[in-house]
Amino acid sequence: MNVNGILRRVDELGRVVIPVEIRRILNIKDGENLEFVINNDKIELKKKSCFDYNKDYFKDISDKLSQIIIEKYFISDREKIIFS
């Protein structure tokens, strides 16, 4: 599906709706974090999981779990396994 050329207006509060077609293609779910990056004269949006912001926190949790749990375990975000 070609989604180039879809226009959206910025509303009075500065919001822009990401078209459903784009959200489906990129698997963007309600409540997900998006990072705004300015690159020359363009604005880029990047999907970010909470793991990207809290790597040390999840590493500490994984280390502590490995000390008390004998069985295999997984820590994941919605799309991938972060630690096991």
PDB file of N, CA, C and O in Angstrom:
ATOM      1  N   MET A   1       0.833  -1.183   0.000  1.00  0.00           N
ATOM      2  CA  MET A   1       0.000   0.000   0.000  1.00  0.00           C
ATOM      3  C   MET A   1       0.875   1.243   0.000  1.00  0.00           C
ATOM      4  O   MET A   1       1.778   1.383   0.804  1.00  0.00           O
ATOM      5  N   ASN A   2       0.617   2.148  -0.877  1.00  0.00           N
ATOM      6  CA  ASN A   2       1.354   3.399  -0.947  1.00  0.00           C
ATOM      7  C   ASN A   2       0.616   4.436  -0.108  1.00  0.00           C
ATOM      8  O   ASN A   2      -0.525   4.773  -0.391  1.00  0.00           O
ATOM      9  N   VAL A   3       1.280   4.948   0.931  1.00  0.00           N
ATOM     10  CA  VAL A   3       0.640   5.920   1.811  1.00  0.00           C
ATOM     11  C   VAL A   3       1.265   7.303   1.668  1.00  0.00           C
ATOM     12  O   VAL A   3       1.048   8.164   2.493  1.00  0.00           O
ATOM     13  N   ASN A   4       2.032   7.526   0.623  1.00  0.00           N
ATOM     14  CA  ASN A   4       2.613   8.846   0.390  1.00  0.00           C
ATOM     15  C   ASN A   4       1.514   9.820  -0.001  1.00  0.00           C
ATOM     16  O   ASN A   4       0.570   9.472  -0.689  1.00  0.00           O
ATOM     17  N   GLY A   5       1.658  11.064   0.441  1.00  0.00           N
ATOM     18  CA  GLY A   5       0.745  12.102   0.004  1.00  0.00           C
ATOM     19  C   GLY A   5      -0.487  12.289   0.857  1.00  0.00           C
ATOM     20  O   GLY A   5      -1.362  13.052   0.490  1.00  0.00           O
ATOM     21  N   ILE A   6      -0.619  11.597   1.984  1.00  0.00           N
ATOM     22  CA  ILE A   6      -1.751  11.810   2.876  1.00  0.00           C
ATOM     23  C   ILE A   6      -1.513  13.105   3.640  1.00  0.00           C
ATOM     24  O   ILE A   6      -0.464  13.303   4.241  1.00  0.00           O
ATOM     25  N   LEU A   7      -2.498  13.989   3.619  1.00  0.00           N
ATOM     26  CA  LEU A   7      -2.368  15.271   4.309  1.00  0.00           C
ATOM     27  C   LEU A   7      -3.195  15.281   5.591  1.00  0.00           C
ATOM     28  O   LEU A   7      -4.297  14.743   5.629  1.00  0.00           O
ATOM     29  N   ARG A   8      -2.658  15.914   6.604  1.00  0.00           N
ATOM     30  CA  ARG A   8      -3.375  16.125   7.864  1.00  0.00           C
ATOM     31  C   ARG A   8      -3.091  17.542   8.327  1.00  0.00           C
ATOM     32  O   ARG A   8      -1.974  18.042   8.185  1.00  0.00           O
ATOM     33  N   ARG A   9      -4.080  18.179   8.905  1.00  0.00           N
ATOM     34  CA  ARG A   9      -3.899  19.526   9.456  1.00  0.00           C
ATOM     35  C   ARG A   9      -3.449  19.453  10.902  1.00  0.00           C
ATOM     36  O   ARG A   9      -3.824  18.542  11.628  1.00  0.00           O
ATOM     37  N   VAL A  10      -2.683  20.443  11.304  1.00  0.00           N
ATOM     38  CA  VAL A  10      -2.334  20.615  12.707  1.00  0.00           C
ATOM     39  C   VAL A  10      -3.503  21.365  13.348  1.00  0.00           C
ATOM     40  O   VAL A  10      -3.920  22.409  12.843  1.00  0.00           O
ATOM     41  N   ASP A  11      -4.054  20.841  14.456  1.00  0.00           N
ATOM     42  CA  ASP A  11      -5.182  21.528  15.087  1.00  0.00           C
ATOM     43  C   ASP A  11      -4.700  22.654  15.992  1.00  0.00           C
ATOM     44  O   ASP A  11      -3.496  22.901  16.114  1.00  0.00           O
ATOM     45  N   GLU A  12      -5.629  23.342  16.642  1.00  0.00           N
ATOM     46  CA  GLU A  12      -5.288  24.519  17.449  1.00  0.00           C
ATOM     47  C   GLU A  12      -4.424  24.179  18.660  1.00  0.00           C
ATOM     48  O   GLU A  12      -3.778  25.055  19.224  1.00  0.00           O
ATOM     49  N   LEU A  13      -4.372  22.912  19.052  1.00  0.00           N
ATOM     50  CA  LEU A  13      -3.515  22.482  20.162  1.00  0.00           C
ATOM     51  C   LEU A  13      -2.191  21.890  19.681  1.00  0.00           C
ATOM     52  O   LEU A  13      -1.411  21.380  20.474  1.00  0.00           O
ATOM     53  N   GLY A  14      -1.943  21.947  18.370  1.00  0.00           N
ATOM     54  CA  GLY A  14      -0.685  21.446  17.824  1.00  0.00           C
ATOM     55  C   GLY A  14      -0.675  19.959  17.545  1.00  0.00           C
ATOM     56  O   GLY A  14       0.372  19.375  17.285  1.00  0.00           O
ATOM     57  N   ARG A  15      -1.835  19.316  17.554  1.00  0.00           N
ATOM     58  CA  ARG A  15      -1.906  17.868  17.336  1.00  0.00           C
ATOM     59  C   ARG A  15      -2.091  17.533  15.860  1.00  0.00           C
ATOM     60  O   ARG A  15      -2.714  18.282  15.121  1.00  0.00           O
ATOM     61  N   VAL A  16      -1.537  16.378  15.484  1.00  0.00           N
ATOM     62  CA  VAL A  16      -1.699  15.835  14.137  1.00  0.00           C
ATOM     63  C   VAL A  16      -2.088  14.368  14.298  1.00  0.00           C
ATOM     64  O   VAL A  16      -1.479  13.639  15.071  1.00  0.00           O
ATOM     65  N   VAL A  17      -3.098  13.949  13.563  1.00  0.00           N
ATOM     66  CA  VAL A  17      -3.531  12.555  13.609  1.00  0.00           C
ATOM     67  C   VAL A  17      -2.694  11.742  12.636  1.00  0.00           C
ATOM     68  O   VAL A  17      -2.530  12.118  11.475  1.00  0.00           O
ATOM     69  N   ILE A  18      -2.147  10.624  13.112  1.00  0.00           N
ATOM     70  CA  ILE A  18      -1.428   9.698  12.231  1.00  0.00           C
ATOM     71  C   ILE A  18      -2.482   8.809  11.572  1.00  0.00           C
ATOM     72  O   ILE A  18      -3.239   8.127  12.269  1.00  0.00           O
ATOM     73  N   PRO A  19      -2.559   8.815  10.254  1.00  0.00           N
ATOM     74  CA  PRO A  19      -3.595   8.039   9.563  1.00  0.00           C
ATOM     75  C   PRO A  19      -3.549   6.560   9.935  1.00  0.00           C
ATOM     76  O   PRO A  19      -2.482   5.986  10.166  1.00  0.00           O
ATOM     77  N   VAL A  20      -4.731   5.970  10.002  1.00  0.00           N
ATOM     78  CA  VAL A  20      -4.846   4.573  10.399  1.00  0.00           C
ATOM     79  C   VAL A  20      -4.034   3.655   9.481  1.00  0.00           C
ATOM     80  O   VAL A  20      -3.470   2.661   9.931  1.00  0.00           O
ATOM     81  N   GLU A  21      -3.954   3.977   8.202  1.00  0.00           N
ATOM     82  CA  GLU A  21      -3.186   3.143   7.275  1.00  0.00           C
ATOM     83  C   GLU A  21      -1.713   3.080   7.688  1.00  0.00           C
ATOM     84  O   GLU A  21      -1.093   2.017   7.640  1.00  0.00           O
ATOM     85  N   ILE A  22      -1.165   4.215   8.093  1.00  0.00           N
ATOM     86  CA  ILE A  22       0.234   4.261   8.518  1.00  0.00           C
ATOM     87  C   ILE A  22       0.401   3.521   9.843  1.00  0.00           C
ATOM     88  O   ILE A  22       1.353   2.768  10.036  1.00  0.00           O
ATOM     89  N   ARG A  23      -0.551   3.721  10.783  1.00  0.00           N
ATOM     90  CA  ARG A  23      -0.462   3.015  12.065  1.00  0.00           C
ATOM     91  C   ARG A  23      -0.522   1.512  11.886  1.00  0.00           C
ATOM     92  O   ARG A  23       0.177   0.766  12.567  1.00  0.00           O
ATOM     93  N   ARG A  24      -1.323   1.051  10.962  1.00  0.00           N
ATOM     94  CA  ARG A  24      -1.409  -0.394  10.708  1.00  0.00           C
ATOM     95  C   ARG A  24      -0.114  -0.926  10.105  1.00  0.00           C
ATOM     96  O   ARG A  24       0.396  -1.969  10.514  1.00  0.00           O
ATOM     97  N   ILE A  25       0.420  -0.230   9.116  1.00  0.00           N
ATOM     98  CA  ILE A  25       1.651  -0.678   8.460  1.00  0.00           C
ATOM     99  C   ILE A  25       2.799  -0.755   9.470  1.00  0.00           C
ATOM    100  O   ILE A  25       3.586  -1.701   9.471  1.00  0.00           O
ATOM    101  N   LEU A  26       2.899   0.247  10.355  1.00  0.00           N
ATOM    102  CA  LEU A  26       3.999   0.307  11.322  1.00  0.00           C
ATOM    103  C   LEU A  26       3.656  -0.347  12.656  1.00  0.00           C
ATOM    104  O   LEU A  26       4.464  -0.331  13.574  1.00  0.00           O
ATOM    105  N   ASN A  27       2.453  -0.920  12.760  1.00  0.00           N
ATOM    106  CA  ASN A  27       2.010  -1.602  13.983  1.00  0.00           C
ATOM    107  C   ASN A  27       2.113  -0.669  15.202  1.00  0.00           C
ATOM    108  O   ASN A  27       2.632  -1.048  16.242  1.00  0.00           O
ATOM    109  N   ILE A  28       1.623   0.548  15.054  1.00  0.00           N
ATOM    110  CA  ILE A  28       1.600   1.511  16.162  1.00  0.00           C
ATOM    111  C   ILE A  28       0.300   1.321  16.922  1.00  0.00           C
ATOM    112  O   ILE A  28      -0.786   1.431  16.357  1.00  0.00           O
ATOM    113  N   LYS A  29       0.400   1.007  18.204  1.00  0.00           N
ATOM    114  CA  LYS A  29      -0.756   0.751  19.058  1.00  0.00           C
ATOM    115  C   LYS A  29      -1.075   1.974  19.914  1.00  0.00           C
ATOM    116  O   LYS A  29      -0.207   2.820  20.157  1.00  0.00           O
ATOM    117  N   ASP A  30      -2.303   2.051  20.402  1.00  0.00           N
ATOM    118  CA  ASP A  30      -2.678   3.116  21.325  1.00  0.00           C
ATOM    119  C   ASP A  30      -1.770   3.094  22.541  1.00  0.00           C
ATOM    120  O   ASP A  30      -1.463   2.024  23.073  1.00  0.00           O
ATOM    121  N   GLY A  31      -1.328   4.256  22.968  1.00  0.00           N
ATOM    122  CA  GLY A  31      -0.500   4.359  24.167  1.00  0.00           C
ATOM    123  C   GLY A  31       0.983   4.151  23.947  1.00  0.00           C
ATOM    124  O   GLY A  31       1.761   4.291  24.887  1.00  0.00           O
ATOM    125  N   GLU A  32       1.398   3.800  22.740  1.00  0.00           N
ATOM    126  CA  GLU A  32       2.826   3.608  22.482  1.00  0.00           C
ATOM    127  C   GLU A  32       3.562   4.942  22.460  1.00  0.00           C
ATOM    128  O   GLU A  32       2.987   5.979  22.142  1.00  0.00           O
ATOM    129  N   ASN A  33       4.842   4.889  22.794  1.00  0.00           N
ATOM    130  CA  ASN A  33       5.685   6.080  22.771  1.00  0.00           C
ATOM    131  C   ASN A  33       6.267   6.283  21.381  1.00  0.00           C
ATOM    132  O   ASN A  33       6.732   5.340  20.750  1.00  0.00           O
ATOM    133  N   LEU A  34       6.232   7.529  20.926  1.00  0.00           N
ATOM    134  CA  LEU A  34       6.863   7.908  19.667  1.00  0.00           C
ATOM    135  C   LEU A  34       7.869   9.003  19.964  1.00  0.00           C
ATOM    136  O   LEU A  34       7.597   9.916  20.742  1.00  0.00           O
ATOM    137  N   GLU A  35       9.024   8.906  19.352  1.00  0.00           N
ATOM    138  CA  GLU A  35      10.069   9.918  19.532  1.00  0.00           C
ATOM    139  C   GLU A  35      10.081  10.825  18.312  1.00  0.00           C
ATOM    140  O   GLU A  35      10.068  10.357  17.175  1.00  0.00           O
ATOM    141  N   PHE A  36      10.093  12.134  18.544  1.00  0.00           N
ATOM    142  CA  PHE A  36      10.204  13.115  17.470  1.00  0.00           C
ATOM    143  C   PHE A  36      11.677  13.463  17.297  1.00  0.00           C
ATOM    144  O   PHE A  36      12.340  13.839  18.258  1.00  0.00           O
ATOM    145  N   VAL A  37      12.176  13.344  16.066  1.00  0.00           N
ATOM    146  CA  VAL A  37      13.564  13.666  15.763  1.00  0.00           C
ATOM    147  C   VAL A  37      13.568  14.671  14.615  1.00  0.00           C
ATOM    148  O   VAL A  37      12.917  14.455  13.595  1.00  0.00           O
ATOM    149  N   ILE A  38      14.268  15.787  14.812  1.00  0.00           N
ATOM    150  CA  ILE A  38      14.397  16.782  13.747  1.00  0.00           C
ATOM    151  C   ILE A  38      15.653  16.452  12.955  1.00  0.00           C
ATOM    152  O   ILE A  38      16.734  16.338  13.515  1.00  0.00           O
ATOM    153  N   ASN A  39      15.490  16.272  11.653  1.00  0.00           N
ATOM    154  CA  ASN A  39      16.587  15.918  10.760  1.00  0.00           C
ATOM    155  C   ASN A  39      16.557  16.892   9.583  1.00  0.00           C
ATOM    156  O   ASN A  39      15.759  16.737   8.670  1.00  0.00           O
ATOM    157  N   ASN A  40      17.422  17.910   9.656  1.00  0.00           N
ATOM    158  CA  ASN A  40      17.427  18.997   8.671  1.00  0.00           C
ATOM    159  C   ASN A  40      16.051  19.664   8.647  1.00  0.00           C
ATOM    160  O   ASN A  40      15.626  20.217   9.632  1.00  0.00           O
ATOM    161  N   ASP A  41      15.337  19.575   7.547  1.00  0.00           N
ATOM    162  CA  ASP A  41      14.038  20.220   7.455  1.00  0.00           C
ATOM    163  C   ASP A  41      12.888  19.220   7.590  1.00  0.00           C
ATOM    164  O   ASP A  41      11.763  19.489   7.206  1.00  0.00           O
ATOM    165  N   LYS A  42      13.166  18.048   8.174  1.00  0.00           N
ATOM    166  CA  LYS A  42      12.157  16.996   8.302  1.00  0.00           C
ATOM    167  C   LYS A  42      11.965  16.619   9.767  1.00  0.00           C
ATOM    168  O   LYS A  42      12.881  16.721  10.576  1.00  0.00           O
ATOM    169  N   ILE A  43      10.759  16.175  10.079  1.00  0.00           N
ATOM    170  CA  ILE A  43      10.463  15.618  11.397  1.00  0.00           C
ATOM    171  C   ILE A  43      10.293  14.120  11.211  1.00  0.00           C
ATOM    172  O   ILE A  43       9.472  13.676  10.405  1.00  0.00           O
ATOM    173  N   GLU A  44      11.063  13.325  11.953  1.00  0.00           N
ATOM    174  CA  GLU A  44      10.945  11.868  11.898  1.00  0.00           C
ATOM    175  C   GLU A  44      10.274  11.394  13.174  1.00  0.00           C
ATOM    176  O   GLU A  44      10.539  11.913  14.255  1.00  0.00           O
ATOM    177  N   LEU A  45       9.395  10.418  13.043  1.00  0.00           N
ATOM    178  CA  LEU A  45       8.776   9.769  14.197  1.00  0.00           C
ATOM    179  C   LEU A  45       9.349   8.369  14.304  1.00  0.00           C
ATOM    180  O   LEU A  45       9.407   7.644  13.315  1.00  0.00           O
ATOM    181  N   LYS A  46       9.762   7.998  15.507  1.00  0.00           N
ATOM    182  CA  LYS A  46      10.307   6.661  15.724  1.00  0.00           C
ATOM    183  C   LYS A  46       9.557   6.002  16.874  1.00  0.00           C
ATOM    184  O   LYS A  46       9.303   6.628  17.898  1.00  0.00           O
ATOM    185  N   LYS A  47       9.198   4.728  16.663  1.00  0.00           N
ATOM    186  CA  LYS A  47       8.571   3.972  17.741  1.00  0.00           C
ATOM    187  C   LYS A  47       9.613   3.715  18.822  1.00  0.00           C
ATOM    188  O   LYS A  47      10.746   3.359  18.525  1.00  0.00           O
ATOM    189  N   LYS A  48       9.240   3.895  20.062  1.00  0.00           N
ATOM    190  CA  LYS A  48      10.146   3.643  21.183  1.00  0.00           C
ATOM    191  C   LYS A  48       9.410   2.806  22.219  1.00  0.00           C
ATOM    192  O   LYS A  48       8.296   3.120  22.602  1.00  0.00           O
ATOM    193  N   SER A  49      10.038   1.739  22.667  1.00  0.00           N
ATOM    194  CA  SER A  49       9.457   0.963  23.756  1.00  0.00           C
ATOM    195  C   SER A  49       9.977   1.523  25.071  1.00  0.00           C
ATOM    196  O   SER A  49      10.971   2.257  25.101  1.00  0.00           O
ATOM    197  N   CYS A  50       9.316   1.171  26.145  1.00  0.00           N
ATOM    198  CA  CYS A  50       9.782   1.637  27.455  1.00  0.00           C
ATOM    199  C   CYS A  50      11.173   1.086  27.747  1.00  0.00           C
ATOM    200  O   CYS A  50      11.936   1.679  28.496  1.00  0.00           O
ATOM    201  N   PHE A  51      11.523  -0.026  27.122  1.00  0.00           N
ATOM    202  CA  PHE A  51      12.854  -0.593  27.306  1.00  0.00           C
ATOM    203  C   PHE A  51      13.937   0.371  26.848  1.00  0.00           C
ATOM    204  O   PHE A  51      14.992   0.486  27.466  1.00  0.00           O
ATOM    205  N   ASP A  52      13.683   1.087  25.762  1.00  0.00           N
ATOM    206  CA  ASP A  52      14.684   2.017  25.235  1.00  0.00           C
ATOM    207  C   ASP A  52      15.068   3.081  26.251  1.00  0.00           C
ATOM    208  O   ASP A  52      16.184   3.579  26.247  1.00  0.00           O
ATOM    209  N   TYR A  53      14.129   3.448  27.119  1.00  0.00           N
ATOM    210  CA  TYR A  53      14.388   4.482  28.116  1.00  0.00           C
ATOM    211  C   TYR A  53      14.869   3.920  29.452  1.00  0.00           C
ATOM    212  O   TYR A  53      15.379   4.650  30.282  1.00  0.00           O
ATOM    213  N   ASN A  54      14.655   2.627  29.688  1.00  0.00           N
ATOM    214  CA  ASN A  54      14.909   2.037  31.002  1.00  0.00           C
ATOM    215  C   ASN A  54      15.771   0.787  30.932  1.00  0.00           C
ATOM    216  O   ASN A  54      15.541  -0.177  31.664  1.00  0.00           O
ATOM    217  N   LYS A  55      16.772   0.760  30.073  1.00  0.00           N
ATOM    218  CA  LYS A  55      17.597  -0.441  29.896  1.00  0.00           C
ATOM    219  C   LYS A  55      18.235  -0.898  31.205  1.00  0.00           C
ATOM    220  O   LYS A  55      18.225  -2.083  31.516  1.00  0.00           O
ATOM    221  N   ASP A  56      18.785   0.033  31.972  1.00  0.00           N
ATOM    222  CA  ASP A  56      19.442  -0.333  33.228  1.00  0.00           C
ATOM    223  C   ASP A  56      18.450  -0.929  34.224  1.00  0.00           C
ATOM    224  O   ASP A  56      18.755  -1.896  34.920  1.00  0.00           O
ATOM    225  N   TYR A  57      17.256  -0.365  34.285  1.00  0.00           N
ATOM    226  CA  TYR A  57      16.214  -0.865  35.190  1.00  0.00           C
ATOM    227  C   TYR A  57      15.856  -2.311  34.850  1.00  0.00           C
ATOM    228  O   TYR A  57      15.800  -3.173  35.727  1.00  0.00           O
ATOM    229  N   PHE A  58      15.603  -2.588  33.566  1.00  0.00           N
ATOM    230  CA  PHE A  58      15.247  -3.946  33.168  1.00  0.00           C
ATOM    231  C   PHE A  58      16.419  -4.911  33.338  1.00  0.00           C
ATOM    232  O   PHE A  58      16.226  -6.088  33.645  1.00  0.00           O
ATOM    233  N   LYS A  59      17.622  -4.448  33.165  1.00  0.00           N
ATOM    234  CA  LYS A  59      18.803  -5.292  33.401  1.00  0.00           C
ATOM    235  C   LYS A  59      18.874  -5.676  34.871  1.00  0.00           C
ATOM    236  O   LYS A  59      19.128  -6.840  35.207  1.00  0.00           O
ATOM    237  N   ASP A  60      18.639  -4.706  35.779  1.00  0.00           N
ATOM    238  CA  ASP A  60      18.642  -5.003  37.214  1.00  0.00           C
ATOM    239  C   ASP A  60      17.561  -6.014  37.575  1.00  0.00           C
ATOM    240  O   ASP A  60      17.802  -6.951  38.342  1.00  0.00           O
ATOM    241  N   ILE A  61      16.373  -5.830  37.026  1.00  0.00           N
ATOM    242  CA  ILE A  61      15.282  -6.781  37.295  1.00  0.00           C
ATOM    243  C   ILE A  61      15.660  -8.168  36.804  1.00  0.00           C
ATOM    244  O   ILE A  61      15.463  -9.173  37.495  1.00  0.00           O
ATOM    245  N   SER A  62      16.218  -8.245  35.607  1.00  0.00           N
ATOM    246  CA  SER A  62      16.616  -9.538  35.047  1.00  0.00           C
ATOM    247  C   SER A  62      17.671 -10.211  35.924  1.00  0.00           C
ATOM    248  O   SER A  62      17.594 -11.418  36.187  1.00  0.00           O
ATOM    249  N   ASP A  63      18.650  -9.441  36.392  1.00  0.00           N
ATOM    250  CA  ASP A  63      19.694 -10.004  37.266  1.00  0.00           C
ATOM    251  C   ASP A  63      19.098 -10.540  38.559  1.00  0.00           C
ATOM    252  O   ASP A  63      19.460 -11.631  39.019  1.00  0.00           O
ATOM    253  N   LYS A  64      18.171  -9.797  39.151  1.00  0.00           N
ATOM    254  CA  LYS A  64      17.544 -10.237  40.411  1.00  0.00           C
ATOM    255  C   LYS A  64      16.670 -11.459  40.200  1.00  0.00           C
ATOM    256  O   LYS A  64      16.667 -12.378  41.020  1.00  0.00           O
ATOM    257  N   LEU A  65      15.918 -11.483  39.092  1.00  0.00           N
ATOM    258  CA  LEU A  65      15.094 -12.650  38.798  1.00  0.00           C
ATOM    259  C   LEU A  65      15.944 -13.899  38.606  1.00  0.00           C
ATOM    260  O   LEU A  65      15.579 -14.981  39.063  1.00  0.00           O
ATOM    261  N   SER A  66      17.065 -13.755  37.934  1.00  0.00           N
ATOM    262  CA  SER A  66      17.916 -14.923  37.681  1.00  0.00           C
ATOM    263  C   SER A  66      18.485 -15.505  38.968  1.00  0.00           C
ATOM    264  O   SER A  66      18.838 -16.679  39.015  1.00  0.00           O
ATOM    265  N   GLN A  67      18.553 -14.703  40.038  1.00  0.00           N
ATOM    266  CA  GLN A  67      19.047 -15.185  41.329  1.00  0.00           C
ATOM    267  C   GLN A  67      17.980 -15.962  42.093  1.00  0.00           C
ATOM    268  O   GLN A  67      18.314 -16.828  42.895  1.00  0.00           O
ATOM    269  N   ILE A  68      16.685 -15.661  41.858  1.00  0.00           N
ATOM    270  CA  ILE A  68      15.640 -16.306  42.658  1.00  0.00           C
ATOM    271  C   ILE A  68      14.763 -17.281  41.880  1.00  0.00           C
ATOM    272  O   ILE A  68      14.072 -18.085  42.478  1.00  0.00           O
ATOM    273  N   ILE A  69      14.810 -17.236  40.561  1.00  0.00           N
ATOM    274  CA  ILE A  69      13.970 -18.115  39.749  1.00  0.00           C
ATOM    275  C   ILE A  69      14.850 -19.134  39.045  1.00  0.00           C
ATOM    276  O   ILE A  69      15.789 -18.785  38.340  1.00  0.00           O
ATOM    277  N   ILE A  70      14.508 -20.386  39.247  1.00  0.00           N
ATOM    278  CA  ILE A  70      15.271 -21.466  38.625  1.00  0.00           C
ATOM    279  C   ILE A  70      14.778 -21.710  37.194  1.00  0.00           C
ATOM    280  O   ILE A  70      15.556 -22.004  36.303  1.00  0.00           O
ATOM    281  N   GLU A  71      13.481 -21.573  36.985  1.00  0.00           N
ATOM    282  CA  GLU A  71      12.888 -21.808  35.675  1.00  0.00           C
ATOM    283  C   GLU A  71      13.277 -20.702  34.698  1.00  0.00           C
ATOM    284  O   GLU A  71      13.718 -19.632  35.091  1.00  0.00           O
ATOM    285  N   LYS A  72      13.060 -20.975  33.426  1.00  0.00           N
ATOM    286  CA  LYS A  72      13.305 -19.952  32.408  1.00  0.00           C
ATOM    287  C   LYS A  72      12.248 -18.855  32.540  1.00  0.00           C
ATOM    288  O   LYS A  72      11.114 -19.109  32.909  1.00  0.00           O
ATOM    289  N   TYR A  73      12.624 -17.637  32.240  1.00  0.00           N
ATOM    290  CA  TYR A  73      11.699 -16.508  32.260  1.00  0.00           C
ATOM    291  C   TYR A  73      12.028 -15.578  31.108  1.00  0.00           C
ATOM    292  O   TYR A  73      13.112 -15.631  30.538  1.00  0.00           O
ATOM    293  N   PHE A  74      11.068 -14.753  30.769  1.00  0.00           N
ATOM    294  CA  PHE A  74      11.241 -13.789  29.683  1.00  0.00           C
ATOM    295  C   PHE A  74      10.699 -12.443  30.128  1.00  0.00           C
ATOM    296  O   PHE A  74       9.672 -12.375  30.777  1.00  0.00           O
ATOM    297  N   ILE A  75      11.390 -11.377  29.775  1.00  0.00           N
ATOM    298  CA  ILE A  75      10.885 -10.015  29.918  1.00  0.00           C
ATOM    299  C   ILE A  75      10.726  -9.499  28.499  1.00  0.00           C
ATOM    300  O   ILE A  75      11.659  -9.555  27.703  1.00  0.00           O
ATOM    301  N   SER A  76       9.525  -9.012  28.166  1.00  0.00           N
ATOM    302  CA  SER A  76       9.297  -8.570  26.792  1.00  0.00           C
ATOM    303  C   SER A  76       8.483  -7.287  26.765  1.00  0.00           C
ATOM    304  O   SER A  76       7.786  -6.960  27.717  1.00  0.00           O
ATOM    305  N   ASP A  77       8.610  -6.565  25.646  1.00  0.00           N
ATOM    306  CA  ASP A  77       7.677  -5.495  25.371  1.00  0.00           C
ATOM    307  C   ASP A  77       6.599  -6.115  24.491  1.00  0.00           C
ATOM    308  O   ASP A  77       6.460  -7.326  24.450  1.00  0.00           O
ATOM    309  N   ARG A  78       5.863  -5.361  23.777  1.00  0.00           N
ATOM    310  CA  ARG A  78       4.771  -5.930  22.973  1.00  0.00           C
ATOM    311  C   ARG A  78       5.258  -6.744  21.780  1.00  0.00           C
ATOM    312  O   ARG A  78       4.539  -7.562  21.257  1.00  0.00           O
ATOM    313  N   GLU A  79       6.482  -6.510  21.348  1.00  0.00           N
ATOM    314  CA  GLU A  79       6.923  -7.105  20.094  1.00  0.00           C
ATOM    315  C   GLU A  79       8.118  -8.026  20.184  1.00  0.00           C
ATOM    316  O   GLU A  79       8.314  -8.866  19.340  1.00  0.00           O
ATOM    317  N   LYS A  80       8.962  -7.871  21.214  1.00  0.00           N
ATOM    318  CA  LYS A  80      10.181  -8.678  21.239  1.00  0.00           C
ATOM    319  C   LYS A  80      10.569  -9.016  22.671  1.00  0.00           C
ATOM    320  O   LYS A  80      10.190  -8.338  23.616  1.00  0.00           O
ATOM    321  N   ILE A  81      11.353 -10.069  22.783  1.00  0.00           N
ATOM    322  CA  ILE A  81      11.886 -10.471  24.089  1.00  0.00           C
ATOM    323  C   ILE A  81      13.072  -9.574  24.394  1.00  0.00           C
ATOM    324  O   ILE A  81      13.972  -9.410  23.573  1.00  0.00           O
ATOM    325  N   ILE A  82      13.081  -8.995  25.604  1.00  0.00           N
ATOM    326  CA  ILE A  82      14.130  -8.080  26.000  1.00  0.00           C
ATOM    327  C   ILE A  82      15.232  -8.823  26.755  1.00  0.00           C
ATOM    328  O   ILE A  82      16.405  -8.683  26.477  1.00  0.00           O
ATOM    329  N   PHE A  83      14.826  -9.626  27.731  1.00  0.00           N
ATOM    330  CA  PHE A  83      15.773 -10.448  28.488  1.00  0.00           C
ATOM    331  C   PHE A  83      15.157 -11.819  28.699  1.00  0.00           C
ATOM    332  O   PHE A  83      13.958 -11.974  28.741  1.00  0.00           O
ATOM    333  N   SER A  84      16.017 -12.823  28.838  1.00  0.00           N
ATOM    334  CA  SER A  84      15.548 -14.168  29.190  1.00  0.00           C
ATOM    335  C   SER A  84      16.575 -14.837  30.069  1.00  0.00           C
ATOM    336  O   SER A  84      17.708 -14.393  30.167  1.00  0.00           O
TER     337      SER A  84
END
